[in-house]
Amino acid sequence: MTESTEASQPGPGGRRRLGYGEGREALLKAAVRVVGRRGLRHLTYRAVAEEAGVTHGLVVHHFGSRDALIEEALAYSVRTSLSSSLIEPGTGRPEDFATGLSHMVDSDPDSQAFQYELLLEARRRPRLLTQVRALYDEYFGATRRELSRILPKDADPALCRLVFAALDGLVLYHLTGIGDREDTEAALTELRSLLRRLGERAPETGD
């Protein structure tokens, strides 16, 4: 069945139907939402089709297998994750670092949950590790570039991983509801304070 024919099918619950040419990306977004809300075990053709407002034949047409759908949804997440990332504002000002992180989690929790689901799945499915590592390499790279603007000399890779690990933990803490926005913001304020103090240190000079 062609994409244009499938797209003409009405979506359940009055959902917006897919337009011609937007099917593949819309299905990847739907897959991310399904996994983020219900977990990876609930990722089926039918669940993705229902979320996107199409029949499941369109999902089969685009991806062929559930494994292909999982891998392409992860690749989509890798491609789009940093487009809305707040890790690298580019100002070199500690007070700008990770500003709006709480809002990012609150506004799109499914995308964050999807990444954690796939991170754990990569432990059981090694073929996903390459893409998961690529995702985290992007995060580490953005963290290092911004810290190198904040600090008096290039940021040490171990420090960058430590700082990103703190951000990653705060996202998970906020996402799961263990902590609330106030907790997250208080921790971010303390992290920025630590970075500010590091940045204010005079560069070391030789005797």
Coordinates of N, CA and C in Angstrom, one line a residue:
M1 N 0.8 -1.2 0.0 CA 0.0 0.0 0.0 C 0.9 1.2 0.0
T2 N 0.5 2.2 -0.8 CA 1.4 3.4 -0.9 C 1.2 4.3 0.2
E3 N 2.2 5.2 0.4 CA 2.1 6.2 1.5 C 0.9 7.1 1.4
S4 N 0.6 7.5 0.2 CA -0.5 8.5 0.0 C -1.8 7.8 0.3
T5 N -2.0 6.5 0.0 CA -3.2 5.8 0.3 C -3.3 5.6 1.8
E6 N -2.2 5.2 2.5 CA -2.3 5.0 3.9 C -2.6 6.3 4.7
A7 N -2.0 7.4 4.2 CA -2.1 8.7 4.9 C -3.5 9.2 4.8
S8 N -4.3 8.6 3.8 CA -5.7 9.1 3.7 C -6.6 8.4 4.8
Q9 N -6.1 7.4 5.5 CA -6.9 6.8 6.5 C -7.1 7.7 7.7
P10 N -8.2 7.7 8.3 CA -8.4 8.6 9.4 C -7.7 8.0 10.7
G11 N -7.1 8.9 11.5 CA -6.5 8.4 12.7 C -7.5 8.2 13.8
P12 N -7.1 7.3 14.7 CA -8.1 7.1 15.9 C -8.2 8.2 16.8
G13 N -9.3 8.4 17.4 CA -9.5 9.4 18.4 C -9.4 10.8 17.9
G14 N -9.6 11.0 16.5 CA -9.5 12.3 15.9 C -8.1 12.9 15.8
R15 N -7.1 12.0 15.8 CA -5.7 12.4 15.6 C -5.5 13.0 14.2
R16 N -4.6 13.9 14.1 CA -4.3 14.5 12.8 C -3.7 13.4 11.9
R17 N -4.2 13.3 10.7 CA -3.7 12.3 9.7 C -2.4 12.8 9.1
L18 N -1.6 11.8 8.8 CA -0.3 12.2 8.1 C -0.5 12.7 6.7
G19 N 0.2 13.7 6.4 CA 0.2 14.3 5.0 C 1.2 13.5 4.2
Y20 N 1.0 13.7 2.9 CA 1.9 13.0 1.9 C 3.4 13.5 2.1
G21 N 4.3 12.5 2.2 CA 5.7 12.9 2.3 C 6.2 13.1 3.7
E22 N 5.3 13.0 4.7 CA 5.8 13.2 6.1 C 5.7 11.9 6.9
G23 N 5.4 10.8 6.2 CA 5.1 9.6 7.0 C 6.2 9.1 7.8
R24 N 7.4 8.9 7.2 CA 8.5 8.3 7.9 C 8.9 9.0 9.1
E25 N 9.1 10.3 9.1 CA 9.5 11.0 10.3 C 8.4 11.0 11.3
A26 N 7.2 11.1 10.9 CA 6.1 11.1 11.8 C 6.0 9.7 12.5
L27 N 6.3 8.7 11.8 CA 6.3 7.3 12.4 C 7.5 7.2 13.4
L28 N 8.6 7.8 13.1 CA 9.7 7.7 14.1 C 9.4 8.5 15.3
K29 N 8.8 9.6 15.2 CA 8.3 10.4 16.3 C 7.3 9.6 17.2
A30 N 6.4 8.9 16.5 CA 5.4 8.1 17.2 C 6.1 7.0 17.9
A31 N 7.1 6.4 17.3 CA 7.8 5.3 18.0 C 8.5 5.8 19.2
V32 N 9.1 7.0 19.2 CA 9.7 7.5 20.4 C 8.7 7.8 21.5
R33 N 7.5 8.3 21.1 CA 6.5 8.5 22.1 C 6.0 7.2 22.7
V34 N 5.8 6.2 21.9 CA 5.3 4.9 22.4 C 6.3 4.4 23.4
V35 N 7.6 4.3 23.1 CA 8.6 3.8 24.0 C 8.7 4.6 25.2
G36 N 8.7 6.0 25.0 CA 8.8 6.9 26.2 C 7.7 6.7 27.2
R37 N 6.5 6.5 26.7 CA 5.3 6.4 27.6 C 5.1 5.0 28.1
R38 N 5.4 4.0 27.3 CA 4.9 2.6 27.7 C 6.1 1.6 27.8
G39 N 7.3 2.0 27.4 CA 8.4 1.1 27.4 C 8.6 0.3 26.1
L40 N 9.8 -0.2 26.0 CA 10.2 -0.8 24.7 C 9.4 -2.0 24.4
R41 N 9.0 -2.8 25.4 CA 8.2 -4.0 25.1 C 6.9 -3.7 24.5
H42 N 6.4 -2.5 24.6 CA 5.1 -2.2 24.0 C 5.3 -1.6 22.6
L43 N 6.5 -1.5 22.0 CA 6.7 -1.0 20.7 C 6.3 -2.1 19.7
T44 N 5.2 -1.9 19.1 CA 4.7 -2.8 18.0 C 4.2 -1.9 16.8
Y45 N 4.1 -2.6 15.7 CA 3.6 -1.9 14.5 C 2.3 -1.2 14.8
R46 N 1.4 -1.9 15.5 CA 0.1 -1.4 15.7 C 0.1 -0.2 16.7
A47 N 0.9 -0.3 17.7 CA 1.0 0.8 18.7 C 1.5 2.1 18.0
V48 N 2.5 1.9 17.1 CA 3.1 3.1 16.4 C 2.1 3.6 15.5
A49 N 1.4 2.7 14.7 CA 0.4 3.2 13.8 C -0.7 3.9 14.5
E50 N -1.2 3.4 15.6 CA -2.3 4.1 16.3 C -1.8 5.5 16.8
E51 N -0.6 5.5 17.3 CA -0.1 6.8 17.8 C 0.1 7.8 16.7
A52 N 0.5 7.4 15.5 CA 0.6 8.3 14.3 C -0.6 8.6 13.6
G53 N -1.7 7.7 13.8 CA -2.9 8.0 13.1 C -3.0 7.4 11.7
V54 N -2.3 6.2 11.6 CA -2.3 5.5 10.3 C -2.6 4.0 10.5
T55 N -2.7 3.3 9.4 CA -2.8 1.8 9.6 C -1.5 1.2 9.7
H56 N -1.4 0.0 10.3 CA -0.1 -0.5 10.6 C 0.7 -1.0 9.4
G57 N 0.0 -1.1 8.2 CA 0.7 -1.4 7.0 C 1.7 -0.4 6.6
L58 N 1.5 0.9 7.0 CA 2.5 1.9 6.6 C 3.8 1.7 7.4
V59 N 3.6 1.3 8.7 CA 4.8 1.1 9.5 C 5.6 -0.1 8.9
V60 N 5.0 -1.2 8.5 CA 5.6 -2.3 7.9 C 6.3 -1.9 6.6
H61 N 5.6 -1.0 5.8 CA 6.2 -0.6 4.5 C 7.5 0.2 4.7
H62 N 7.5 1.0 5.7 CA 8.7 1.9 5.9 C 9.9 1.1 6.6
F63 N 9.6 0.2 7.5 CA 10.7 -0.3 8.4 C 10.9 -1.8 8.2
G64 N 9.9 -2.6 7.9 CA 10.1 -4.0 7.6 C 10.1 -4.9 8.8
S65 N 10.8 -4.5 9.8 CA 10.9 -5.3 11.0 C 10.9 -4.4 12.2
R66 N 10.6 -5.0 13.4 CA 10.6 -4.3 14.6 C 12.0 -3.8 15.0
D67 N 13.0 -4.7 14.7 CA 14.4 -4.3 15.0 C 14.8 -3.1 14.2
A68 N 14.4 -3.0 12.9 CA 14.8 -1.9 12.1 C 14.1 -0.6 12.6
L69 N 12.9 -0.8 13.1 CA 12.1 0.4 13.6 C 12.9 0.9 14.9
I70 N 13.3 0.0 15.7 CA 14.0 0.4 16.9 C 15.3 1.1 16.6
E71 N 16.1 0.6 15.7 CA 17.4 1.1 15.3 C 17.2 2.5 14.6
E72 N 16.2 2.6 13.8 CA 16.0 3.9 13.1 C 15.4 5.0 14.0
A73 N 14.6 4.5 15.0 CA 14.1 5.5 16.0 C 15.3 6.0 16.8
L74 N 16.2 5.1 17.2 CA 17.4 5.6 17.9 C 18.2 6.5 17.1
A75 N 18.4 6.2 15.8 CA 19.2 7.0 14.9 C 18.6 8.4 14.8
Y76 N 17.2 8.4 14.7 CA 16.5 9.7 14.7 C 16.7 10.5 16.0
S77 N 16.7 9.8 17.1 CA 17.0 10.5 18.4 C 18.4 11.1 18.4
V78 N 19.4 10.3 17.9 CA 20.7 10.8 17.8 C 20.8 12.1 17.0
R79 N 20.1 12.1 15.8 CA 20.2 13.2 14.9 C 19.6 14.5 15.5
T80 N 18.5 14.3 16.2 CA 17.7 15.4 16.7 C 18.0 15.9 18.1
S81 N 18.7 15.1 18.9 CA 18.8 15.3 20.3 C 19.4 16.7 20.6
L82 N 20.5 17.0 19.9 CA 21.2 18.2 20.3 C 20.7 19.5 19.6
S83 N 19.7 19.3 18.7 CA 19.1 20.5 18.1 C 18.4 21.3 19.1
S84 N 17.9 20.6 20.2 CA 17.2 21.4 21.3 C 18.0 21.3 22.6
S85 N 19.2 20.9 22.5 CA 20.0 20.7 23.7 C 20.4 22.1 24.3
L86 N 20.5 22.1 25.6 CA 20.9 23.4 26.3 C 22.3 23.3 26.9
I87 N 23.0 22.2 26.5 CA 24.3 22.0 27.1 C 25.3 23.1 26.6
E88 N 25.2 23.5 25.4 CA 26.2 24.4 24.8 C 25.5 25.7 24.3
P89 N 25.3 26.6 25.2 CA 24.7 27.9 24.7 C 25.7 28.7 24.0
G90 N 27.0 28.4 24.2 CA 28.1 29.1 23.5 C 28.5 30.5 24.0
T91 N 28.0 30.8 25.2 CA 28.4 32.1 25.8 C 29.6 32.1 26.7
G92 N 29.9 30.9 27.2 CA 31.0 30.8 28.2 C 30.6 31.4 29.5
R93 N 29.4 31.6 29.8 CA 28.9 32.2 31.1 C 28.3 31.0 31.9
P94 N 28.8 30.8 33.1 CA 28.3 29.7 33.9 C 26.8 29.8 34.1
E95 N 26.3 31.0 34.3 CA 24.9 31.2 34.6 C 24.0 30.7 33.4
D96 N 24.6 30.6 32.2 CA 23.8 30.2 31.0 C 23.8 28.6 30.8
F97 N 24.7 28.0 31.6 CA 24.9 26.6 31.3 C 23.7 25.7 31.8
A98 N 23.1 25.0 30.8 CA 22.0 24.1 31.1 C 20.8 24.9 31.6
T99 N 20.7 26.1 31.2 CA 19.5 26.9 31.6 C 18.3 26.3 30.8
G100 N 17.2 26.1 31.5 CA 16.0 25.6 30.9 C 16.0 24.0 30.8
L101 N 16.9 23.4 31.5 CA 16.9 21.9 31.5 C 15.6 21.4 32.1
S102 N 15.1 21.9 33.1 CA 13.8 21.5 33.7 C 12.7 21.6 32.7
H103 N 12.6 22.7 32.0 CA 11.6 22.9 31.0 C 11.7 21.9 29.9
M104 N 12.9 21.6 29.5 CA 13.1 20.6 28.4 C 12.5 19.2 28.8
V105 N 12.8 18.8 30.1 CA 12.2 17.5 30.5 C 10.7 17.6 30.6
D106 N 10.2 18.7 31.1 CA 8.7 18.8 31.3 C 8.0 18.9 30.0
S107 N 8.6 19.6 29.0 CA 8.0 19.8 27.7 C 8.0 18.6 26.8
D108 N 9.0 17.7 27.0 CA 9.1 16.5 26.1 C 9.7 15.3 26.9
P109 N 8.9 14.9 27.9 CA 9.5 13.8 28.7 C 9.6 12.5 27.9
D110 N 8.8 12.3 26.9 CA 8.8 11.0 26.1 C 10.2 10.8 25.4
S111 N 10.7 11.9 24.9 CA 12.0 11.8 24.2 C 13.1 11.4 25.2
Q112 N 13.1 12.0 26.4 CA 14.1 11.7 27.4 C 14.0 10.2 27.9
A113 N 12.7 9.8 28.1 CA 12.5 8.4 28.6 C 12.9 7.4 27.5
F114 N 12.7 7.8 26.2 CA 13.1 6.9 25.1 C 14.6 6.7 25.2
Q115 N 15.4 7.7 25.4 CA 16.8 7.5 25.4 C 17.3 6.7 26.5
Y116 N 16.7 6.8 27.7 CA 17.0 5.9 28.8 C 16.6 4.5 28.5
E117 N 15.5 4.3 27.9 CA 15.0 2.9 27.6 C 16.1 2.3 26.6
L118 N 16.5 3.0 25.6 CA 17.4 2.5 24.6 C 18.8 2.3 25.2
L119 N 19.2 3.1 26.1 CA 20.5 3.0 26.8 C 20.5 1.7 27.5
L120 N 19.5 1.3 28.2 CA 19.4 0.0 28.9 C 19.3 -1.2 27.9
E121 N 18.6 -0.9 26.8 CA 18.4 -2.0 25.9 C 19.7 -2.3 25.2
A122 N 20.6 -1.3 25.0 CA 21.9 -1.5 24.4 C 22.8 -2.5 25.2
R123 N 22.5 -2.6 26.5 CA 23.2 -3.5 27.3 C 22.9 -5.0 26.9
R124 N 21.6 -5.1 26.5 CA 21.2 -6.5 26.1 C 21.3 -6.7 24.6
R125 N 21.4 -5.6 23.9 CA 21.5 -5.7 22.4 C 22.7 -4.9 21.9
P126 N 23.8 -5.6 21.9 CA 25.1 -4.8 21.6 C 25.1 -4.1 20.3
R127 N 24.3 -4.5 19.3 CA 24.3 -3.8 18.0 C 23.8 -2.3 18.1
L128 N 23.1 -2.0 19.2 CA 22.7 -0.7 19.5 C 23.7 0.2 20.1
L129 N 24.8 -0.4 20.6 CA 25.8 0.4 21.3 C 26.5 1.5 20.5
T130 N 26.7 1.2 19.2 CA 27.3 2.2 18.4 C 26.6 3.5 18.3
Q131 N 25.2 3.4 18.2 CA 24.4 4.6 18.1 C 24.3 5.2 19.5
V132 N 24.2 4.4 20.5 CA 24.1 5.0 21.9 C 25.4 5.8 22.2
R133 N 26.5 5.2 21.8 CA 27.8 5.8 22.1 C 27.9 7.1 21.3
A134 N 27.4 7.1 20.0 CA 27.4 8.3 19.2 C 26.6 9.4 19.9
L135 N 25.4 9.0 20.4 CA 24.6 10.0 21.1 C 25.3 10.6 22.3
Y136 N 25.9 9.8 23.1 CA 26.6 10.3 24.3 C 27.9 11.0 23.9
D137 N 28.6 10.6 22.8 CA 29.8 11.3 22.4 C 29.4 12.8 22.0
E138 N 28.2 12.9 21.4 CA 27.7 14.3 21.1 C 27.5 15.1 22.3
Y139 N 26.9 14.5 23.3 CA 26.7 15.2 24.6 C 28.0 15.5 25.3
F140 N 28.9 14.6 25.3 CA 30.2 14.9 25.9 C 31.0 16.0 25.2
G141 N 30.9 15.9 23.8 CA 31.6 17.0 23.0 C 31.0 18.3 23.3
A142 N 29.7 18.4 23.4 CA 29.0 19.7 23.6 C 29.4 20.2 25.0
T143 N 29.4 19.3 26.0 CA 29.8 19.7 27.4 C 31.3 20.2 27.4
R144 N 32.1 19.5 26.7 CA 33.6 19.9 26.7 C 33.8 21.3 26.1
R145 N 33.1 21.5 24.9 CA 33.3 22.8 24.3 C 32.8 23.9 25.2
E146 N 31.6 23.7 25.8 CA 31.1 24.8 26.7 C 32.0 25.0 27.9
L147 N 32.4 23.9 28.5 CA 33.3 24.1 29.7 C 34.6 24.7 29.3
S148 N 35.1 24.5 28.1 CA 36.4 25.1 27.7 C 36.2 26.6 27.5
R149 N 35.0 27.1 27.3 CA 34.7 28.5 27.2 C 34.6 29.1 28.7
I150 N 34.1 28.3 29.6 CA 33.9 28.8 31.0 C 35.2 28.8 31.8
L151 N 36.0 27.7 31.6 CA 37.2 27.6 32.4 C 38.4 28.3 31.8
P152 N 39.5 28.6 32.6 CA 40.6 29.3 32.1 C 41.5 28.5 31.2
K153 N 41.3 27.2 31.1 CA 42.1 26.4 30.1 C 41.1 25.3 29.7
D154 N 41.5 24.6 28.6 CA 40.7 23.6 28.1 C 40.2 22.6 29.2
A155 N 39.0 22.2 29.1 CA 38.4 21.3 30.2 C 39.0 19.9 30.0
D156 N 39.3 19.3 31.2 CA 39.8 18.0 31.2 C 38.6 17.0 30.8
P157 N 38.9 16.0 30.0 CA 37.8 15.1 29.6 C 37.1 14.4 30.8
A158 N 37.9 14.1 31.8 CA 37.2 13.5 33.0 C 36.3 14.4 33.7
L159 N 36.7 15.7 33.7 CA 35.8 16.7 34.3 C 34.5 16.9 33.5
C160 N 34.6 16.9 32.2 CA 33.5 17.0 31.3 C 32.5 15.8 31.5
R161 N 33.1 14.6 31.7 CA 32.2 13.5 31.9 C 31.5 13.6 33.2
L162 N 32.2 14.1 34.2 CA 31.6 14.3 35.5 C 30.5 15.3 35.5
V163 N 30.7 16.4 34.8 CA 29.7 17.4 34.8 C 28.5 16.9 34.0
F164 N 28.7 16.2 32.8 CA 27.6 15.7 32.1 C 26.9 14.6 32.9
A165 N 27.6 13.8 33.6 CA 26.9 12.8 34.4 C 26.0 13.4 35.4
A166 N 26.4 14.6 36.0 CA 25.5 15.3 36.9 C 24.3 15.7 36.2
L167 N 24.4 16.3 35.0 CA 23.2 16.7 34.2 C 22.3 15.5 33.9
D168 N 22.9 14.5 33.4 CA 22.2 13.3 33.1 C 21.4 12.7 34.3
G169 N 22.1 12.7 35.4 CA 21.4 12.2 36.6 C 20.2 13.1 37.0
L170 N 20.4 14.4 36.9 CA 19.3 15.4 37.2 C 18.1 15.2 36.3
V171 N 18.4 15.0 35.0 CA 17.3 14.7 34.0 C 16.5 13.5 34.5
L172 N 17.3 12.4 34.8 CA 16.6 11.2 35.2 C 15.8 11.4 36.5
Y173 N 16.4 12.1 37.4 CA 15.8 12.4 38.7 C 14.5 13.1 38.5
H174 N 14.5 14.1 37.6 CA 13.4 14.9 37.4 C 12.3 14.1 36.6
L175 N 12.8 13.4 35.6 CA 11.9 12.6 34.7 C 11.0 11.6 35.4
T176 N 11.7 10.9 36.4 CA 11.0 9.9 37.1 C 10.1 10.4 38.2
G177 N 10.2 11.7 38.5 CA 9.3 12.3 39.6 C 9.9 12.1 40.9
I178 N 11.1 11.6 41.0 CA 11.8 11.5 42.4 C 12.0 12.9 42.9
G179 N 12.4 13.7 42.0 CA 12.6 15.1 42.4 C 11.7 16.0 41.6
D180 N 11.5 17.2 42.0 CA 10.6 18.2 41.2 C 11.5 19.3 40.6
R181 N 10.8 20.2 40.0 CA 11.6 21.3 39.3 C 12.4 22.1 40.3
E182 N 11.9 22.3 41.5 CA 12.6 23.1 42.5 C 13.9 22.4 42.9
D183 N 13.9 21.1 43.1 CA 15.1 20.3 43.4 C 16.1 20.4 42.2
T184 N 15.6 20.2 41.0 CA 16.5 20.2 39.9 C 17.2 21.6 39.7
E185 N 16.4 22.7 39.9 CA 17.0 24.0 39.7 C 18.0 24.3 40.8
A186 N 17.7 23.9 42.0 CA 18.6 24.1 43.1 C 20.0 23.4 42.8
A187 N 19.9 22.2 42.3 CA 21.1 21.5 42.0 C 21.9 22.1 40.9
L188 N 21.1 22.6 39.9 CA 21.8 23.3 38.8 C 22.5 24.6 39.2
T189 N 21.8 25.3 40.1 CA 22.4 26.5 40.6 C 23.7 26.2 41.3
E190 N 23.8 25.1 42.1 CA 25.0 24.7 42.8 C 26.1 24.3 41.8
L191 N 25.7 23.6 40.7 CA 26.6 23.2 39.7 C 27.2 24.4 39.0
R192 N 26.4 25.4 38.7 CA 26.9 26.6 38.0 C 27.8 27.4 39.0
S193 N 27.5 27.4 40.2 CA 28.4 28.0 41.2 C 29.8 27.4 41.2
L194 N 29.8 26.1 41.2 CA 31.1 25.4 41.2 C 31.9 25.7 39.9
L195 N 31.2 25.7 38.8 CA 31.8 26.1 37.5 C 32.4 27.5 37.6
R196 N 31.6 28.4 38.2 CA 32.0 29.8 38.2 C 33.3 29.9 39.1
R197 N 33.3 29.2 40.2 CA 34.6 29.2 41.0 C 35.8 28.7 40.3
L198 N 35.5 27.6 39.5 CA 36.6 27.0 38.7 C 37.1 28.0 37.7
G199 N 36.1 28.7 37.0 CA 36.4 29.6 36.0 C 37.2 30.9 36.5
E200 N 37.0 31.2 37.7 CA 37.6 32.4 38.3 C 39.0 32.2 38.8
R201 N 39.4 30.9 38.8 CA 40.8 30.7 39.2 C 41.8 31.2 38.2
A202 N 42.8 31.9 38.7 CA 43.8 32.4 37.8 C 44.6 31.3 37.1
P203 N 44.9 31.4 35.9 CA 45.7 30.4 35.2 C 47.0 30.1 35.9
E204 N 47.4 28.9 36.0 CA 48.7 28.6 36.6 C 49.8 29.1 35.8
T205 N 50.8 29.6 36.4 CA 52.1 30.1 35.7 C 53.3 29.4 36.3
G206 N 54.3 29.3 35.5 CA 55.5 28.6 35.9 C 56.3 29.6 36.7
D207 N 57.3 29.0 37.5 CA 58.2 29.9 38.3 C 59.2 30.6 37.4

